[in-house]
Short mmCIF file of C-alpha atoms in Angstrom, two decimals:
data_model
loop_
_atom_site.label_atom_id
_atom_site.label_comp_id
_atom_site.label_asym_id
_atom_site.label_seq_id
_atom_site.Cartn_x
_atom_site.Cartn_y
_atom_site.Cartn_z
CA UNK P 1 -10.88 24.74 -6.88
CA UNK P 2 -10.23 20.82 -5.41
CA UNK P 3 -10.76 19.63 -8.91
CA UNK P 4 -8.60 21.63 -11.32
CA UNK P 5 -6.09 20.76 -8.49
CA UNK P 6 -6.69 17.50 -8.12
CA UNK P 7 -7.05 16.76 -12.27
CA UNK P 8 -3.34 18.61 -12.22
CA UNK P 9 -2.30 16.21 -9.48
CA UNK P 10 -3.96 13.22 -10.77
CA UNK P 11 -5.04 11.18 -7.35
CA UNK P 12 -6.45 7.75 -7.19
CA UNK P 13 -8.18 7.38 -4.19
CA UNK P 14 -9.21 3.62 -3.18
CA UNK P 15 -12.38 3.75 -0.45
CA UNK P 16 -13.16 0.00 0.94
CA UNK P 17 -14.48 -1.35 3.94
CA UNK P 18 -16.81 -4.52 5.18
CA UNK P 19 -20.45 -4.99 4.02
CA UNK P 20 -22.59 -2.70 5.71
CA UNK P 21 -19.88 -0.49 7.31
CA UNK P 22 -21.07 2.79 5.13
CA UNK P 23 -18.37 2.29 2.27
CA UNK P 24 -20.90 3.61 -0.17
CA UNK P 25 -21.76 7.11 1.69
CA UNK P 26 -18.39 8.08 2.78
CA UNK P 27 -17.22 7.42 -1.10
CA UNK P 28 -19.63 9.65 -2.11
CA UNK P 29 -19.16 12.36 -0.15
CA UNK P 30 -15.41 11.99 -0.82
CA UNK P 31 -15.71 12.42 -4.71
CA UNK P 32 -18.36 15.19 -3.99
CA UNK P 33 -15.61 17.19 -1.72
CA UNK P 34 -12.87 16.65 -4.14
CA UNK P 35 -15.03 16.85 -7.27
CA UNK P 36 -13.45 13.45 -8.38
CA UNK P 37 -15.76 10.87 -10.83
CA UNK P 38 -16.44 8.08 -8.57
CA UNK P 39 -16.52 4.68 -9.69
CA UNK P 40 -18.01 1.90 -8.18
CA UNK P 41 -16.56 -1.75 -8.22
CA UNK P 42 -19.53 -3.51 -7.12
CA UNK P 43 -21.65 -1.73 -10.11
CA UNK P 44 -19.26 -2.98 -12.40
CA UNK P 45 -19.54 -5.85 -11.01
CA UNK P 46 -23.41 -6.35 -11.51
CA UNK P 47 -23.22 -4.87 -15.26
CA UNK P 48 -19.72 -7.59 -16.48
CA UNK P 49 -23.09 -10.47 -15.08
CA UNK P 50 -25.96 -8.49 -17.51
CA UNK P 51 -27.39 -10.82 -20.24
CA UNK P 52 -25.16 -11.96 -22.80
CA UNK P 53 -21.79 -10.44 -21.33
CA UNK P 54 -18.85 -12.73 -20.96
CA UNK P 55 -18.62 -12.60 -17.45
CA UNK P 56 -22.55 -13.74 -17.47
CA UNK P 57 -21.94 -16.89 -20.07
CA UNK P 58 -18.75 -17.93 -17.87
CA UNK P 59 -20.97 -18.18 -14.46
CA UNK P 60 -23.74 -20.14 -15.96
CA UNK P 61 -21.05 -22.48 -16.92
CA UNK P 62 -19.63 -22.71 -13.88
CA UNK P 63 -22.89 -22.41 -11.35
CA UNK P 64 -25.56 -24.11 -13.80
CA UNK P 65 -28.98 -22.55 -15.05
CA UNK P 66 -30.54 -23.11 -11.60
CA UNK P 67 -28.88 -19.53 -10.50
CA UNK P 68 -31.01 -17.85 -13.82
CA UNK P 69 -34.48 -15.60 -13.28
CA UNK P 70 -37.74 -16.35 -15.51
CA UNK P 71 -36.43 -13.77 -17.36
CA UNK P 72 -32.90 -15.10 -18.21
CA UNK P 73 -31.14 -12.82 -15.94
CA UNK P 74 -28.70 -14.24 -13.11
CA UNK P 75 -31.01 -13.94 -10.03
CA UNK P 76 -28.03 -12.76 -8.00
CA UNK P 77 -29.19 -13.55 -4.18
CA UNK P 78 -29.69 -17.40 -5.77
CA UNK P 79 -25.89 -17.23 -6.50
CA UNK P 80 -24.78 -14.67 -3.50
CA UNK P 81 -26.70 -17.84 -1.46
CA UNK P 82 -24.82 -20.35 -3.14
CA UNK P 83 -21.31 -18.49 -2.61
CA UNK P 84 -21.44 -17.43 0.95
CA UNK P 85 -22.49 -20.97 1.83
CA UNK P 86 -19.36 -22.47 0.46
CA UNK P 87 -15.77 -20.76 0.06
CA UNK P 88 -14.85 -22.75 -2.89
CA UNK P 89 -17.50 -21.43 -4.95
CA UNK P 90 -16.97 -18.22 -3.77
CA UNK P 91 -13.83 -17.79 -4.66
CA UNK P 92 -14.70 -19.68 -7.99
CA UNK P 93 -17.59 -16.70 -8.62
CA UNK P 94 -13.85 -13.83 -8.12
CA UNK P 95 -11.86 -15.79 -10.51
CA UNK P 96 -14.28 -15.12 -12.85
CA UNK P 97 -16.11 -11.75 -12.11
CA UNK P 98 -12.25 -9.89 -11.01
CA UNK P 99 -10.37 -9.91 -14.18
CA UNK P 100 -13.54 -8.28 -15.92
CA UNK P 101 -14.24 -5.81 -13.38
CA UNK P 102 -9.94 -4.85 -13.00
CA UNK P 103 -10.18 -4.77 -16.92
CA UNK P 104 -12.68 -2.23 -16.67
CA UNK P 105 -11.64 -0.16 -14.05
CA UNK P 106 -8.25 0.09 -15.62
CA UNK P 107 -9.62 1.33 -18.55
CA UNK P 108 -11.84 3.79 -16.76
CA UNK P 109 -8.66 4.86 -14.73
CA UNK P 110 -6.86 5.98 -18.06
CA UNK P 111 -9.76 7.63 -19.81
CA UNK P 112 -10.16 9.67 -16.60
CA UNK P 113 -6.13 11.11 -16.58
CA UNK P 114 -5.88 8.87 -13.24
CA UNK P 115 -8.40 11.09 -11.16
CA UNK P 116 -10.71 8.85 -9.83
CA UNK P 117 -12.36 7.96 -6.24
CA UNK P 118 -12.90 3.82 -6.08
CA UNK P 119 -15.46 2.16 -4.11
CA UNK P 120 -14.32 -1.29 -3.80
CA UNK P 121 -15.41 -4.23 -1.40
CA UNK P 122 -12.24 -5.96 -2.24
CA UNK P 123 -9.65 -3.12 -3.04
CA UNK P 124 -7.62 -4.78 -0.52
CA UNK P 125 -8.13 -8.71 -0.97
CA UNK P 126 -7.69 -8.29 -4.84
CA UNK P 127 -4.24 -6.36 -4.34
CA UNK P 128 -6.14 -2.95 -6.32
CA UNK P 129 -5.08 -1.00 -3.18
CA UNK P 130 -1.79 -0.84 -4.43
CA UNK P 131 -2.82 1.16 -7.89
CA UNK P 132 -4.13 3.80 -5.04
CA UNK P 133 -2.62 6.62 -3.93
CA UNK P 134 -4.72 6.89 -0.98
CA UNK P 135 -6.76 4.14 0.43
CA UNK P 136 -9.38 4.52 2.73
CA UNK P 137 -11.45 2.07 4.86
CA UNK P 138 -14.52 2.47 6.54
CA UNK P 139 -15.55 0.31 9.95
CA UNK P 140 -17.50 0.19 12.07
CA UNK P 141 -18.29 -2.66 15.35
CA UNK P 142 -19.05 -6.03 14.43
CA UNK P 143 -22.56 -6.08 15.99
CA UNK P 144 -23.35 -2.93 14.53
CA UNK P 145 -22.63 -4.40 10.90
CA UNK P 146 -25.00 -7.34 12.01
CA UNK P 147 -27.31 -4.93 12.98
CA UNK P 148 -27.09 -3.05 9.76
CA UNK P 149 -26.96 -6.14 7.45
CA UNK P 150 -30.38 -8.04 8.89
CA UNK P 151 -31.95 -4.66 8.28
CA UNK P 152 -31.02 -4.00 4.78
CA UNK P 153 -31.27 -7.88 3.32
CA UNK P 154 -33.54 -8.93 5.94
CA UNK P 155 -31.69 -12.05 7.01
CA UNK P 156 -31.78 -13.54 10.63
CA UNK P 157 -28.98 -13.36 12.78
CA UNK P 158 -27.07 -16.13 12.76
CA UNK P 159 -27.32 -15.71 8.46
CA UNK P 160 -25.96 -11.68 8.52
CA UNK P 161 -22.66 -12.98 11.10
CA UNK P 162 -21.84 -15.76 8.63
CA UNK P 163 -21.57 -13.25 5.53
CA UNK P 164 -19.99 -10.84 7.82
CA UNK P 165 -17.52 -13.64 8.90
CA UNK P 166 -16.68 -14.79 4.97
CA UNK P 167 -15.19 -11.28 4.42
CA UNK P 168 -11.80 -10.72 5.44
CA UNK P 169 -11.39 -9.41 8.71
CA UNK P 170 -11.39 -5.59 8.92
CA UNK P 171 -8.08 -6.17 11.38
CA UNK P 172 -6.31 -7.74 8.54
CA UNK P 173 -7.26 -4.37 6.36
CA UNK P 174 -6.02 -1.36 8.53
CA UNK P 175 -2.34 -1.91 7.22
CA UNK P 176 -2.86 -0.85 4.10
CA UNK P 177 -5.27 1.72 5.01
CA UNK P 178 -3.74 5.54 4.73
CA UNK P 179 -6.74 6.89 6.35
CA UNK P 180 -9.85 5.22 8.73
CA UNK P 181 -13.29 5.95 8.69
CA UNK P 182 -15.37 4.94 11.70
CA UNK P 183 -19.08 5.01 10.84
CA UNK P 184 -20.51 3.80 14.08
CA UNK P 185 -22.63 7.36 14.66
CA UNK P 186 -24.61 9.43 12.91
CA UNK P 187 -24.38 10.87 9.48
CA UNK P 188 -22.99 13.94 10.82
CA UNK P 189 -20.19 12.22 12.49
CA UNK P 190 -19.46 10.33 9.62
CA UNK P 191 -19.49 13.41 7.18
CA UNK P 192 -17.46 15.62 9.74
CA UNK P 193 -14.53 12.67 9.64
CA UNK P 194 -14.87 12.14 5.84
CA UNK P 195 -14.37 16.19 5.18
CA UNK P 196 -11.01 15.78 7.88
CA UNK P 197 -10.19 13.29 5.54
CA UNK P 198 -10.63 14.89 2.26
CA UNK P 199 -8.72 18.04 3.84
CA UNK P 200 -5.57 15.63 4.92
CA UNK P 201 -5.55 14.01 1.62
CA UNK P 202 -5.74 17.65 -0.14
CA UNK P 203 -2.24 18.71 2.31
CA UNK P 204 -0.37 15.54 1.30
CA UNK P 205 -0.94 15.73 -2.20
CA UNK P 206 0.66 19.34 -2.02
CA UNK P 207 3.74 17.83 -0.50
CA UNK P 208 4.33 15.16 -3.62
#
């Protein structure tokens, strides 16, 4: 029932947050609930760097063959090292890697009939929150993110609160934000907020 009214609607709904905060979960419960295709940024991301793409000839330009696996792949913690040591280069890697992942999302937007979810790291640094009907972001404590992070990439401390602290700051986010997730429980917490969610974003769409 959600999707034939949602693909009669047609809802973009934008789903962001910091690394580690649960961005990935609560976007794929959302598109689950609201039987939406759900379309990840960061996978795009990954597939505009695969062998002989444009967006993977334009790095190696710009970062040298040093950031390159045996196999002629881009060994992608060799760059993500290189980028979150040094702003510049950072922000060098988005100039690149942006336009190619916006070119394909828009496309995927319009063979979809604009019903989408969109998991996106940097929905709201990029400007893409304003494509979105709905945006929602997903926090949760600094220290837990820490926490979270040295787990998952198995990094030391004081290397998990200098990635955290490259990101913008989740503060700087919540104004764009129509709804916010806080994933600092358990998964039932989490999925009990996201369906509350996915219910308010059903009501308001009836009002348009």
């Amino acid at each position: 029932m959600f999707k034939f009214f949602l693909r009669v609607q047609k809802l973009l709904i934008g789903v962001t947050g910091g690394i580690c905060t649960g961005k990935s979960t609560v976007a794929r419960i959302l598109s689950a609930l609201l039987g939406l295709d759900l379309v990840n940024l960061d996978q795009i991301a990954h597939e505009v760097l695969g062998k002989g793409e444009v967006g993977y000839l334009k790095v190696i330009e710009a970062f040298g063959e040093k950031i390159l696996s045996p196999d002629g792949s881009i060994d992608r913690k060799a760059l993500a090292r290189i980028v979150f040591e040094d702003p510049e280069k950072r922000f060098l890697l988005e100039r690149i890697v942006h336009p190619l992942v916006e070119e394909r999302m828009m496309k995927l937007i319009e063979e979809s009939g604009r019903n989408l979810v969109i998991e996106a790291p940097l929905l709201i640094e990029k400007g893409t929150w304003k494509l979105m009907d709905f945006v929602v972001l997903v926090y949760c404590p600094p220290e837990l993110q820490i926490k979270r992070l040295i787990r998952r990439d198995k990094l030391d401390p004081k290397a998990a609160e200098s990635k955290i602290k490259a990101q913008l700051p989740l503060e700087a986010k919540f104004p764009m934000a129509h709804y916010v997730i806080n994933n600092s429980k358990d998964f039932s917490y989490l999925r009990n907020q996201v369906l509350k969610t996915g219910l308010e974003i059903l009501k308001h769409a009836l009002r348009r």
